[in-house]
Amino acid sequence: MLTISEKFARLGTDHAPGQEVRQDRVAQHSALRGDVLAGTPVDFSHGDVNDDAFAPTPGAFEEFVAGVERGGSQAYTEYRGGAELRDSLGERLTRFTGKPVSGADELIITPGTQGALFLALGATVNTGDRVAVVRPDYFANRKLVEFLGGVVVPVRMDYLAHTDGAGLDLGQLEDAFKSGVRTFLFSNPNNPAGVVYTHAEVARIAELATTYGATVIVDQLYSRLLYTGSTYTHLRASSIDGNQVVTIMGPSKTESLSGYRLGVAFGAPHIIDRMEKLQAIVSLRAPGYSQAVLRTWFAEPDGWLHNRIALHQALRDELLGVFATVPGLVVRAPQAGSYLFPKLPALDVPLFDFVRALRVQAGVTVTPGTEFSPESTDSIRLNFSQNHDAAVQAAHRIAQLIDRYRA
């Protein structure tokens, strides 16, 4: 069993998205070569929610103010969120996913989707439990499992070798279930690669979960931001028993509402009940005034979502064009979301040194691939939900530094 010091040491926040400013400034300037490249600084570790990039959905701030004006009734909701709002969200998510969602019994509003992940795992993972986690996948997944005392069982996703699906090794997933895994955690669309699981992949996950009596927690944060030609299958609408699945979503990414810290989890009632009990001792509830902002979710003006997808897709395609000119760099076009996960050519410096060089010499912040899988020592992740022109110019600077530090 890990000591408390060992637990926190494994959380390793130094290279997590947004934490770069806390790194040792002296180390950042070691072993650098060449001149600093001029250009607008771009932080690809998270999306830009300013008006010159991707602003929050219309009406969000006004709903927040209205919540403040309602006062105590908005500030002090039930621990799982305001009842009227949950009923409304249940109806919207029913239409979106194709399977009924009871706002009263099957849904909880959380402090961001990160909060939902913690609560969902805290409600399902005992000390010593084996938990299947995809590699690569969202950076917090394996850390949360380890912190809760679970044992991570990695399942490979060979996203670069496939164009017709996410590339999850379903045989390895079945082996994980045979070894005693009873919880499977994954994101769809995948973060960091932006790939989408096919209907056949989702159907097989549902079949395996049913056969082995496993609970599946699926992070669908980017399931609204699908690009042309992509189709999406909701796990909860497959053959899986509703008591075996929890779906996590929220308006922080596609809708640029990250600052309000809102997430929603819905699914198995007994797990949602546990999540509420855990939330009661962690944060009591999602921020009360912020909950009001969810009134705008799935209720944006006509054409708003179509336009947002089109702008992201245009930027995605131009960035892919820039990286296509870099010899040895490999990247799969994301089918959804706002992430690129390029595999770099061989460099003559370690990945962390190259990431520092990008930040110091090119004004470009990226997240090292090792946050998403220990094996991704030659990859970086970019959240390209940014100002279009600034992001493209930053990509050119990345290409220049790759050539500068190429092996």
mmCIF file of C-alpha atoms in Angstrom:
data_model
loop_
_atom_site.group_PDB
_atom_site.id
_atom_site.type_symbol
_atom_site.label_atom_id
_atom_site.label_comp_id
_atom_site.label_asym_id
_atom_site.label_seq_id
_atom_site.Cartn_x
_atom_site.Cartn_y
_atom_site.Cartn_z
ATOM 1 C CA MET A 1 0.000 0.000 0.000
ATOM 2 C CA LEU A 2 1.310 3.449 -0.930
ATOM 3 C CA THR A 3 2.125 5.969 1.788
ATOM 4 C CA ILE A 4 0.481 9.379 1.590
ATOM 5 C CA SER A 5 3.795 10.867 0.395
ATOM 6 C CA GLU A 6 4.073 8.264 -2.356
ATOM 7 C CA LYS A 7 0.493 8.925 -3.430
ATOM 8 C CA PHE A 8 1.096 12.624 -3.882
ATOM 9 C CA ALA A 9 4.458 12.072 -5.542
ATOM 10 C CA ARG A 10 2.691 9.994 -8.214
ATOM 11 C CA LEU A 11 0.254 12.800 -8.999
ATOM 12 C CA GLY A 12 3.128 14.627 -10.708
ATOM 13 C CA THR A 13 1.593 17.996 -11.588
ATOM 14 C CA ASP A 14 4.792 19.642 -12.883
ATOM 15 C CA HIS A 15 4.036 18.904 -16.535
ATOM 16 C CA ALA A 16 0.229 18.872 -16.373
ATOM 17 C CA PRO A 17 -1.610 21.342 -18.646
ATOM 18 C CA GLY A 18 -1.459 24.870 -17.268
ATOM 19 C CA GLN A 19 1.270 24.149 -14.709
ATOM 20 C CA GLU A 20 4.236 25.214 -16.822
ATOM 21 C CA VAL A 21 4.701 28.496 -14.961
ATOM 22 C CA ARG A 22 5.577 26.549 -11.803
ATOM 23 C CA GLN A 23 8.570 24.837 -13.348
ATOM 24 C CA ASP A 24 12.146 25.789 -12.507
ATOM 25 C CA ARG A 25 13.009 28.845 -14.579
ATOM 26 C CA VAL A 26 16.743 28.038 -14.488
ATOM 27 C CA ALA A 27 16.192 24.571 -15.910
ATOM 28 C CA GLN A 28 14.138 26.045 -18.730
ATOM 29 C CA HIS A 29 17.144 27.939 -20.033
ATOM 30 C CA SER A 30 19.586 25.041 -19.921
ATOM 31 C CA ALA A 31 20.931 23.489 -23.116
ATOM 32 C CA LEU A 32 19.130 25.924 -25.412
ATOM 33 C CA ARG A 33 20.577 26.712 -28.817
ATOM 34 C CA GLY A 34 19.933 29.405 -31.388
ATOM 35 C CA ASP A 35 17.931 32.609 -31.244
ATOM 36 C CA VAL A 36 14.495 33.309 -29.882
ATOM 37 C CA LEU A 37 11.796 33.239 -32.575
ATOM 38 C CA ALA A 38 9.496 36.244 -32.791
ATOM 39 C CA GLY A 39 5.735 35.805 -32.731
ATOM 40 C CA THR A 40 2.571 36.000 -30.668
ATOM 41 C CA PRO A 41 2.800 33.652 -27.675
ATOM 42 C CA VAL A 42 0.340 30.761 -27.861
ATOM 43 C CA ASP A 43 -0.563 28.440 -24.998
ATOM 44 C CA PHE A 44 -1.674 25.157 -26.554
ATOM 45 C CA SER A 45 -2.011 23.520 -23.116
ATOM 46 C CA HIS A 46 -5.640 24.687 -22.999
ATOM 47 C CA GLY A 47 -8.153 26.459 -25.209
ATOM 48 C CA ASP A 48 -8.389 30.231 -25.569
ATOM 49 C CA VAL A 49 -11.785 31.519 -24.423
ATOM 50 C CA ASN A 50 -11.232 35.148 -25.419
ATOM 51 C CA ASP A 51 -13.320 37.033 -27.987
ATOM 52 C CA ASP A 52 -10.562 36.851 -30.624
ATOM 53 C CA ALA A 53 -10.486 33.054 -30.418
ATOM 54 C CA PHE A 54 -13.495 31.053 -29.159
ATOM 55 C CA ALA A 55 -15.670 33.063 -26.818
ATOM 56 C CA PRO A 56 -18.187 31.517 -24.398
ATOM 57 C CA THR A 57 -21.654 30.731 -25.684
ATOM 58 C CA PRO A 58 -24.054 33.666 -26.028
ATOM 59 C CA GLY A 59 -26.083 34.400 -22.939
ATOM 60 C CA ALA A 60 -23.824 32.503 -20.525
ATOM 61 C CA PHE A 61 -22.755 35.540 -18.527
ATOM 62 C CA GLU A 62 -26.308 36.876 -18.397
ATOM 63 C CA GLU A 63 -27.519 33.562 -16.947
ATOM 64 C CA PHE A 64 -24.739 33.715 -14.357
ATOM 65 C CA VAL A 65 -25.799 37.217 -13.325
ATOM 66 C CA ALA A 66 -29.420 36.098 -13.129
ATOM 67 C CA GLY A 67 -28.305 33.273 -10.846
ATOM 68 C CA VAL A 68 -26.506 35.717 -8.590
ATOM 69 C CA GLU A 69 -29.625 37.856 -8.451
ATOM 70 C CA ARG A 70 -31.721 34.854 -7.402
ATOM 71 C CA GLY A 71 -29.462 34.602 -4.380
ATOM 72 C CA GLY A 72 -29.739 31.798 -1.867
ATOM 73 C CA SER A 73 -32.044 29.555 -3.882
ATOM 74 C CA GLN A 74 -29.370 29.408 -6.590
ATOM 75 C CA ALA A 75 -26.347 29.405 -4.289
ATOM 76 C CA TYR A 76 -27.527 26.522 -2.096
ATOM 77 C CA THR A 77 -28.925 23.820 -4.352
ATOM 78 C CA GLU A 78 -29.142 20.136 -3.543
ATOM 79 C CA TYR A 79 -25.706 18.556 -3.455
ATOM 80 C CA ARG A 80 -26.335 16.957 -6.841
ATOM 81 C CA GLY A 81 -27.538 20.266 -8.332
ATOM 82 C CA GLY A 82 -30.759 22.202 -8.693
ATOM 83 C CA ALA A 83 -33.730 19.885 -9.285
ATOM 84 C CA GLU A 84 -35.430 21.961 -12.009
ATOM 85 C CA LEU A 85 -32.152 22.351 -13.885
ATOM 86 C CA ARG A 86 -31.385 18.629 -13.633
ATOM 87 C CA ASP A 87 -34.801 17.800 -15.085
ATOM 88 C CA SER A 88 -34.140 20.125 -18.018
ATOM 89 C CA LEU A 89 -30.674 18.671 -18.582
ATOM 90 C CA GLY A 90 -32.087 15.158 -18.422
ATOM 91 C CA GLU A 91 -34.462 15.976 -21.286
ATOM 92 C CA ARG A 92 -31.679 17.517 -23.397
ATOM 93 C CA LEU A 93 -29.272 14.634 -22.791
ATOM 94 C CA THR A 94 -32.021 12.138 -23.578
ATOM 95 C CA ARG A 95 -32.401 13.722 -27.011
ATOM 96 C CA PHE A 96 -28.630 13.896 -27.521
ATOM 97 C CA THR A 97 -27.708 10.360 -26.490
ATOM 98 C CA GLY A 98 -30.835 8.523 -27.606
ATOM 99 C CA LYS A 99 -31.591 6.901 -24.257
ATOM 100 C CA PRO A 100 -33.697 8.308 -21.381
ATOM 101 C CA VAL A 101 -31.925 10.230 -18.613
ATOM 102 C CA SER A 102 -33.783 10.872 -15.371
ATOM 103 C CA GLY A 103 -32.726 14.221 -13.974
ATOM 104 C CA ALA A 104 -34.031 13.192 -10.567
ATOM 105 C CA ASP A 105 -32.217 9.874 -10.187
ATOM 106 C CA GLU A 106 -29.535 9.521 -12.852
ATOM 107 C CA LEU A 107 -27.760 12.890 -13.077
ATOM 108 C CA ILE A 108 -25.417 14.980 -10.968
ATOM 109 C CA ILE A 109 -23.889 18.401 -11.651
ATOM 110 C CA THR A 110 -20.238 18.577 -10.592
ATOM 111 C CA PRO A 111 -17.413 21.131 -10.316
ATOM 112 C CA GLY A 112 -16.150 20.507 -13.850
ATOM 113 C CA THR A 113 -15.784 17.174 -15.617
ATOM 114 C CA GLN A 114 -12.576 16.696 -13.635
ATOM 115 C CA GLY A 115 -14.719 16.674 -10.518
ATOM 116 C CA ALA A 116 -17.059 14.175 -12.148
ATOM 117 C CA LEU A 117 -14.145 11.857 -12.937
ATOM 118 C CA PHE A 118 -12.954 11.922 -9.343
ATOM 119 C CA LEU A 119 -16.433 11.289 -7.979
ATOM 120 C CA ALA A 120 -17.192 8.489 -10.442
ATOM 121 C CA LEU A 121 -13.948 6.661 -9.713
ATOM 122 C CA GLY A 122 -14.295 7.325 -5.995
ATOM 123 C CA ALA A 123 -17.726 5.713 -6.179
ATOM 124 C CA THR A 124 -16.493 2.561 -7.930
ATOM 125 C CA VAL A 125 -12.835 1.821 -7.078
ATOM 126 C CA ASN A 126 -11.770 0.022 -3.910
ATOM 127 C CA THR A 127 -8.185 -0.292 -2.702
ATOM 128 C CA GLY A 128 -6.507 -2.966 -4.776
ATOM 129 C CA ASP A 129 -9.140 -2.979 -7.546
ATOM 130 C CA ARG A 130 -7.834 -3.481 -11.066
ATOM 131 C CA VAL A 131 -8.959 -0.694 -13.412
ATOM 132 C CA ALA A 132 -8.461 -0.744 -17.190
ATOM 133 C CA VAL A 133 -7.163 2.570 -18.549
ATOM 134 C CA VAL A 134 -6.480 3.348 -22.207
ATOM 135 C CA ARG A 135 -3.042 4.520 -23.328
ATOM 136 C CA PRO A 136 -2.923 7.247 -24.442
ATOM 137 C CA ASP A 137 -5.859 8.903 -22.732
ATOM 138 C CA TYR A 138 -6.733 11.865 -20.525
ATOM 139 C CA PHE A 139 -3.823 12.712 -18.241
ATOM 140 C CA ALA A 140 -5.748 12.482 -14.945
ATOM 141 C CA ASN A 141 -7.210 9.001 -15.480
ATOM 142 C CA ARG A 142 -4.297 6.859 -14.343
ATOM 143 C CA LYS A 143 -3.366 9.351 -11.611
ATOM 144 C CA LEU A 144 -6.841 9.226 -10.104
ATOM 145 C CA VAL A 145 -6.904 5.427 -10.142
ATOM 146 C CA GLU A 146 -3.528 5.232 -8.395
ATOM 147 C CA PHE A 147 -4.479 7.879 -5.833
ATOM 148 C CA LEU A 148 -7.594 5.911 -4.916
ATOM 149 C CA GLY A 149 -5.504 2.799 -4.386
ATOM 150 C CA GLY A 150 -6.480 1.040 -7.600
ATOM 151 C CA VAL A 151 -4.141 -0.883 -9.884
ATOM 152 C CA VAL A 152 -3.889 0.489 -13.426
ATOM 153 C CA VAL A 153 -4.200 -2.141 -16.167
ATOM 154 C CA PRO A 154 -3.175 -0.425 -19.414
ATOM 155 C CA VAL A 155 -4.973 -1.126 -22.679
ATOM 156 C CA ARG A 156 -3.196 -0.065 -25.852
ATOM 157 C CA MET A 157 -4.841 2.221 -28.422
ATOM 158 C CA ASP A 158 -2.790 2.184 -31.627
ATOM 159 C CA TYR A 159 -4.425 5.277 -33.105
ATOM 160 C CA LEU A 160 -1.695 5.908 -35.700
ATOM 161 C CA ALA A 161 -2.058 2.450 -37.262
ATOM 162 C CA HIS A 162 -5.789 2.855 -37.930
ATOM 163 C CA THR A 163 -7.957 5.181 -39.964
ATOM 164 C CA ASP A 164 -11.202 3.305 -39.396
ATOM 165 C CA GLY A 165 -11.597 3.677 -35.654
ATOM 166 C CA ALA A 166 -9.796 4.548 -32.479
ATOM 167 C CA GLY A 167 -7.569 1.478 -32.711
ATOM 168 C CA LEU A 168 -8.289 0.146 -29.217
ATOM 169 C CA ASP A 169 -6.825 -3.323 -28.665
ATOM 170 C CA LEU A 170 -10.080 -5.093 -27.862
ATOM 171 C CA GLY A 171 -8.290 -8.379 -27.282
ATOM 172 C CA GLN A 172 -6.151 -6.738 -24.629
ATOM 173 C CA LEU A 173 -9.276 -5.230 -23.094
ATOM 174 C CA GLU A 174 -10.864 -8.670 -22.836
ATOM 175 C CA ASP A 175 -7.678 -10.018 -21.266
ATOM 176 C CA ALA A 176 -7.914 -7.190 -18.725
ATOM 177 C CA PHE A 177 -11.459 -8.214 -17.825
ATOM 178 C CA LYS A 178 -10.363 -11.846 -17.569
ATOM 179 C CA SER A 179 -7.638 -10.754 -15.129
ATOM 180 C CA GLY A 180 -10.233 -9.335 -12.757
ATOM 181 C CA VAL A 181 -10.777 -5.799 -14.027
ATOM 182 C CA ARG A 182 -14.273 -4.624 -13.163
ATOM 183 C CA THR A 183 -13.963 -0.931 -14.091
ATOM 184 C CA PHE A 184 -12.995 0.464 -17.498
ATOM 185 C CA LEU A 185 -12.328 4.169 -18.037
ATOM 186 C CA PHE A 186 -11.886 5.879 -21.411
ATOM 187 C CA SER A 187 -12.587 9.079 -23.330
ATOM 188 C CA ASN A 188 -14.538 9.219 -26.580
ATOM 189 C CA PRO A 189 -13.564 11.287 -28.530
ATOM 190 C CA ASN A 190 -10.133 10.457 -27.246
ATOM 191 C CA ASN A 191 -8.069 13.083 -25.463
ATOM 192 C CA PRO A 192 -5.287 13.579 -26.677
ATOM 193 C CA ALA A 193 -5.588 12.074 -30.175
ATOM 194 C CA GLY A 194 -9.071 13.257 -31.140
ATOM 195 C CA VAL A 195 -10.060 9.875 -32.591
ATOM 196 C CA VAL A 196 -13.625 8.559 -32.342
ATOM 197 C CA TYR A 197 -14.561 4.986 -31.508
ATOM 198 C CA THR A 198 -16.546 3.255 -34.251
ATOM 199 C CA HIS A 199 -19.959 1.708 -33.676
ATOM 200 C CA ALA A 200 -18.299 -1.728 -33.795
ATOM 201 C CA GLU A 201 -15.729 -0.753 -31.157
ATOM 202 C CA VAL A 202 -18.388 0.667 -28.835
ATOM 203 C CA ALA A 203 -20.588 -2.402 -29.372
ATOM 204 C CA ARG A 204 -17.700 -4.693 -28.450
ATOM 205 C CA ILE A 205 -16.921 -2.667 -25.315
ATOM 206 C CA ALA A 206 -20.586 -3.009 -24.300
ATOM 207 C CA GLU A 207 -20.518 -6.739 -25.006
ATOM 208 C CA LEU A 208 -17.386 -7.293 -22.933
ATOM 209 C CA ALA A 209 -18.676 -5.186 -20.051
ATOM 210 C CA THR A 210 -21.871 -7.231 -20.034
ATOM 211 C CA THR A 211 -20.039 -10.546 -20.151
ATOM 212 C CA TYR A 212 -17.702 -9.691 -17.287
ATOM 213 C CA GLY A 213 -20.044 -7.545 -15.199
ATOM 214 C CA ALA A 214 -17.845 -4.460 -15.470
ATOM 215 C CA THR A 215 -18.673 -0.805 -14.903
ATOM 216 C CA VAL A 216 -17.655 1.562 -17.704
ATOM 217 C CA ILE A 217 -16.982 5.260 -17.140
ATOM 218 C CA VAL A 218 -16.867 7.147 -20.437
ATOM 219 C CA ASP A 219 -15.710 10.757 -20.777
ATOM 220 C CA GLN A 220 -17.621 12.268 -23.730
ATOM 221 C CA LEU A 221 -16.513 15.860 -23.255
ATOM 222 C CA TYR A 222 -15.994 16.517 -26.979
ATOM 223 C CA SER A 223 -18.881 14.470 -28.358
ATOM 224 C CA ARG A 224 -20.621 17.568 -29.760
ATOM 225 C CA LEU A 225 -17.572 18.799 -31.708
ATOM 226 C CA LEU A 226 -17.586 16.230 -34.539
ATOM 227 C CA TYR A 227 -15.962 16.972 -37.888
ATOM 228 C CA THR A 228 -17.318 16.283 -41.368
ATOM 229 C CA GLY A 229 -17.589 12.557 -42.029
ATOM 230 C CA SER A 230 -17.451 11.510 -38.381
ATOM 231 C CA THR A 231 -20.244 9.506 -36.786
ATOM 232 C CA TYR A 232 -20.682 8.966 -33.075
ATOM 233 C CA THR A 233 -22.087 6.097 -31.008
ATOM 234 C CA HIS A 234 -23.074 6.751 -27.402
ATOM 235 C CA LEU A 235 -22.076 3.820 -25.198
ATOM 236 C CA ARG A 236 -25.166 4.246 -23.009
ATOM 237 C CA ALA A 237 -27.385 3.791 -26.092
ATOM 238 C CA SER A 238 -25.742 0.464 -26.961
ATOM 239 C CA SER A 239 -26.597 -2.957 -25.544
ATOM 240 C CA ILE A 240 -24.938 -2.229 -22.182
ATOM 241 C CA ASP A 241 -27.083 -2.338 -19.035
ATOM 242 C CA GLY A 242 -27.773 1.192 -17.817
ATOM 243 C CA ASN A 243 -26.593 0.178 -14.334
ATOM 244 C CA GLN A 244 -23.107 -0.489 -15.714
ATOM 245 C CA VAL A 245 -22.291 2.843 -17.330
ATOM 246 C CA VAL A 246 -21.672 6.433 -16.271
ATOM 247 C CA THR A 247 -21.285 9.123 -18.934
ATOM 248 C CA ILE A 248 -19.431 12.364 -18.232
ATOM 249 C CA MET A 249 -19.939 15.550 -20.222
ATOM 250 C CA GLY A 250 -19.826 19.300 -19.756
ATOM 251 C CA PRO A 251 -19.757 22.689 -21.496
ATOM 252 C CA SER A 252 -16.144 23.605 -20.778
ATOM 253 C CA LYS A 253 -14.582 22.874 -24.182
ATOM 254 C CA THR A 254 -16.841 23.086 -27.237
ATOM 255 C CA GLU A 255 -18.822 25.862 -25.531
ATOM 256 C CA SER A 256 -15.772 27.636 -23.971
ATOM 257 C CA LEU A 257 -17.370 27.748 -20.518
ATOM 258 C CA SER A 258 -14.379 26.293 -18.653
ATOM 259 C CA GLY A 259 -14.147 29.185 -16.204
ATOM 260 C CA TYR A 260 -17.537 28.361 -14.719
ATOM 261 C CA ARG A 261 -16.317 24.889 -13.621
ATOM 262 C CA LEU A 262 -19.289 22.789 -14.666
ATOM 263 C CA GLY A 263 -19.584 19.100 -15.390
ATOM 264 C CA VAL A 264 -22.422 16.604 -15.608
ATOM 265 C CA ALA A 265 -22.390 12.866 -14.955
ATOM 266 C CA PHE A 266 -25.376 10.660 -15.742
ATOM 267 C CA GLY A 267 -26.109 6.963 -15.684
ATOM 268 C CA ALA A 268 -26.294 4.180 -13.097
ATOM 269 C CA PRO A 269 -28.464 5.518 -10.226
ATOM 270 C CA HIS A 270 -26.534 3.685 -7.491
ATOM 271 C CA ILE A 271 -23.275 5.240 -8.673
ATOM 272 C CA ILE A 272 -24.820 8.709 -8.994
ATOM 273 C CA ASP A 273 -26.080 8.338 -5.394
ATOM 274 C CA ARG A 274 -22.562 7.519 -4.209
ATOM 275 C CA MET A 275 -21.151 10.432 -6.191
ATOM 276 C CA GLU A 276 -23.550 12.783 -4.421
ATOM 277 C CA LYS A 277 -22.469 11.486 -1.013
ATOM 278 C CA LEU A 278 -18.815 11.965 -1.950
ATOM 279 C CA GLN A 279 -19.426 15.423 -3.389
ATOM 280 C CA ALA A 280 -21.116 16.373 -0.117
ATOM 281 C CA ILE A 281 -17.819 15.989 1.737
ATOM 282 C CA VAL A 282 -15.526 17.279 -1.026
ATOM 283 C CA SER A 283 -17.164 20.440 -2.380
ATOM 284 C CA LEU A 284 -20.824 20.242 -1.243
ATOM 285 C CA ARG A 285 -22.059 21.069 -4.766
ATOM 286 C CA ALA A 286 -21.024 22.528 -8.081
ATOM 287 C CA PRO A 287 -20.755 26.342 -7.769
ATOM 288 C CA GLY A 288 -24.345 27.442 -7.264
ATOM 289 C CA TYR A 289 -24.330 30.598 -9.368
ATOM 290 C CA SER A 290 -22.401 28.824 -12.119
ATOM 291 C CA GLN A 291 -25.028 26.087 -12.332
ATOM 292 C CA ALA A 292 -27.356 28.676 -13.858
ATOM 293 C CA VAL A 293 -25.077 28.868 -16.908
ATOM 294 C CA LEU A 294 -26.097 25.310 -17.843
ATOM 295 C CA ARG A 295 -29.407 26.796 -18.996
ATOM 296 C CA THR A 296 -27.547 27.786 -22.188
ATOM 297 C CA TRP A 297 -26.130 24.280 -22.802
ATOM 298 C CA PHE A 298 -27.760 22.551 -25.775
ATOM 299 C CA ALA A 299 -29.799 25.748 -26.143
ATOM 300 C CA GLU A 300 -27.377 27.856 -28.207
ATOM 301 C CA PRO A 301 -28.662 30.064 -31.057
ATOM 302 C CA ASP A 302 -29.461 28.374 -34.360
ATOM 303 C CA GLY A 303 -26.302 27.794 -36.376
ATOM 304 C CA TRP A 304 -23.948 28.514 -33.488
ATOM 305 C CA LEU A 305 -22.649 24.957 -33.079
ATOM 306 C CA HIS A 306 -22.323 24.434 -36.843
ATOM 307 C CA ASN A 307 -20.211 27.584 -37.101
ATOM 308 C CA ARG A 308 -18.032 26.640 -34.138
ATOM 309 C CA ILE A 309 -17.309 23.229 -35.653
ATOM 310 C CA ALA A 310 -16.525 24.786 -39.045
ATOM 311 C CA LEU A 311 -14.037 27.238 -37.523
ATOM 312 C CA HIS A 312 -12.268 24.470 -35.621
ATOM 313 C CA GLN A 313 -12.176 22.237 -38.679
ATOM 314 C CA ALA A 314 -10.648 24.969 -40.827
ATOM 315 C CA LEU A 315 -7.955 25.579 -38.233
ATOM 316 C CA ARG A 316 -7.343 21.843 -37.818
ATOM 317 C CA ASP A 317 -6.789 21.448 -41.552
ATOM 318 C CA GLU A 318 -4.356 24.360 -41.789
ATOM 319 C CA LEU A 319 -2.322 23.103 -38.834
ATOM 320 C CA LEU A 320 -2.183 19.632 -40.370
ATOM 321 C CA GLY A 321 -0.904 21.267 -43.554
ATOM 322 C CA VAL A 322 1.933 22.931 -41.646
ATOM 323 C CA PHE A 323 2.945 19.715 -39.893
ATOM 324 C CA ALA A 324 2.790 17.762 -43.168
ATOM 325 C CA THR A 325 5.864 19.732 -44.287
ATOM 326 C CA VAL A 326 7.970 18.495 -41.343
ATOM 327 C CA PRO A 327 9.988 15.396 -42.313
ATOM 328 C CA GLY A 328 9.494 12.525 -39.885
ATOM 329 C CA LEU A 329 6.559 14.046 -38.022
ATOM 330 C CA VAL A 330 3.456 11.829 -37.905
ATOM 331 C CA VAL A 331 0.008 13.027 -36.892
ATOM 332 C CA ARG A 332 -3.456 11.614 -37.419
ATOM 333 C CA ALA A 333 -6.208 14.057 -38.297
ATOM 334 C CA PRO A 334 -8.569 14.271 -35.317
ATOM 335 C CA GLN A 335 -12.164 13.313 -36.042
ATOM 336 C CA ALA A 336 -13.499 15.442 -33.195
ATOM 337 C CA GLY A 337 -12.425 17.850 -30.473
ATOM 338 C CA SER A 338 -9.637 20.394 -30.555
ATOM 339 C CA TYR A 339 -6.499 18.318 -29.983
ATOM 340 C CA LEU A 340 -3.560 17.363 -32.168
ATOM 341 C CA PHE A 341 -1.156 14.711 -30.875
ATOM 342 C CA PRO A 342 1.818 14.706 -33.248
ATOM 343 C CA LYS A 343 4.580 12.134 -32.932
ATOM 344 C CA LEU A 344 7.858 13.988 -33.359
ATOM 345 C CA PRO A 345 10.849 12.865 -35.403
ATOM 346 C CA ALA A 346 13.946 11.810 -33.472
ATOM 347 C CA LEU A 347 15.399 14.737 -31.519
ATOM 348 C CA ASP A 348 18.816 15.032 -29.880
ATOM 349 C CA VAL A 349 17.332 16.397 -26.627
ATOM 350 C CA PRO A 350 14.860 14.775 -24.189
ATOM 351 C CA LEU A 351 11.168 15.557 -24.659
ATOM 352 C CA PHE A 352 10.914 17.796 -21.573
ATOM 353 C CA ASP A 353 13.899 19.869 -22.757
ATOM 354 C CA PHE A 354 12.288 20.305 -26.164
ATOM 355 C CA VAL A 355 8.997 21.359 -24.568
ATOM 356 C CA ARG A 356 10.911 23.936 -22.506
ATOM 357 C CA ALA A 357 12.722 25.148 -25.620
ATOM 358 C CA LEU A 358 9.396 25.674 -27.371
ATOM 359 C CA ARG A 359 8.136 27.765 -24.485
ATOM 360 C CA VAL A 360 11.297 29.834 -23.986
ATOM 361 C CA GLN A 361 12.507 30.204 -27.564
ATOM 362 C CA ALA A 362 9.285 30.115 -29.574
ATOM 363 C CA GLY A 363 6.659 31.382 -27.132
ATOM 364 C CA VAL A 364 4.708 28.160 -27.628
ATOM 365 C CA THR A 365 3.372 26.090 -24.724
ATOM 366 C CA VAL A 366 2.485 22.437 -25.357
ATOM 367 C CA THR A 367 1.892 19.438 -23.113
ATOM 368 C CA PRO A 368 4.370 16.523 -23.231
ATOM 369 C CA GLY A 369 2.911 13.246 -24.430
ATOM 370 C CA THR A 370 4.029 11.444 -21.295
ATOM 371 C CA GLU A 371 1.114 13.059 -19.458
ATOM 372 C CA PHE A 372 -1.201 10.840 -21.498
ATOM 373 C CA SER A 373 0.869 7.653 -21.612
ATOM 374 C CA PRO A 374 4.290 6.755 -20.195
ATOM 375 C CA GLU A 375 5.172 5.402 -23.643
ATOM 376 C CA SER A 376 4.466 8.690 -25.468
ATOM 377 C CA THR A 377 7.982 10.049 -24.979
ATOM 378 C CA ASP A 378 8.113 11.404 -28.528
ATOM 379 C CA SER A 379 4.734 13.165 -28.696
ATOM 380 C CA ILE A 380 3.246 16.523 -27.747
ATOM 381 C CA ARG A 381 -0.371 17.609 -27.389
ATOM 382 C CA LEU A 382 -1.797 20.845 -28.731
ATOM 383 C CA ASN A 383 -5.223 22.249 -27.917
ATOM 384 C CA PHE A 384 -5.834 24.225 -31.105
ATOM 385 C CA SER A 385 -8.922 26.041 -29.880
ATOM 386 C CA GLN A 386 -6.990 29.278 -30.365
ATOM 387 C CA ASN A 387 -6.887 32.424 -32.437
ATOM 388 C CA HIS A 388 -6.540 31.053 -35.990
ATOM 389 C CA ASP A 389 -3.656 33.165 -37.281
ATOM 390 C CA ALA A 390 -1.682 33.011 -34.031
ATOM 391 C CA ALA A 391 -2.033 29.219 -33.879
ATOM 392 C CA VAL A 392 -0.845 28.731 -37.465
ATOM 393 C CA GLN A 393 2.188 30.942 -36.936
ATOM 394 C CA ALA A 394 2.963 29.072 -33.709
ATOM 395 C CA ALA A 395 2.847 25.792 -35.641
ATOM 396 C CA HIS A 396 5.449 27.177 -38.046
ATOM 397 C CA ARG A 397 7.673 28.013 -35.066
ATOM 398 C CA ILE A 398 7.253 24.464 -33.734
ATOM 399 C CA ALA A 399 8.401 23.200 -37.132
ATOM 400 C CA GLN A 400 11.460 25.473 -36.995
ATOM 401 C CA LEU A 401 12.472 24.245 -33.564
ATOM 402 C CA ILE A 402 12.004 20.614 -34.572
ATOM 403 C CA ASP A 403 14.580 21.196 -37.307
ATOM 404 C CA ARG A 404 16.858 23.013 -34.842
ATOM 405 C CA TYR A 405 16.823 20.131 -32.349
ATOM 406 C CA ARG A 406 16.539 17.273 -34.815
ATOM 407 C CA ALA A 407 18.831 14.275 -34.160
#
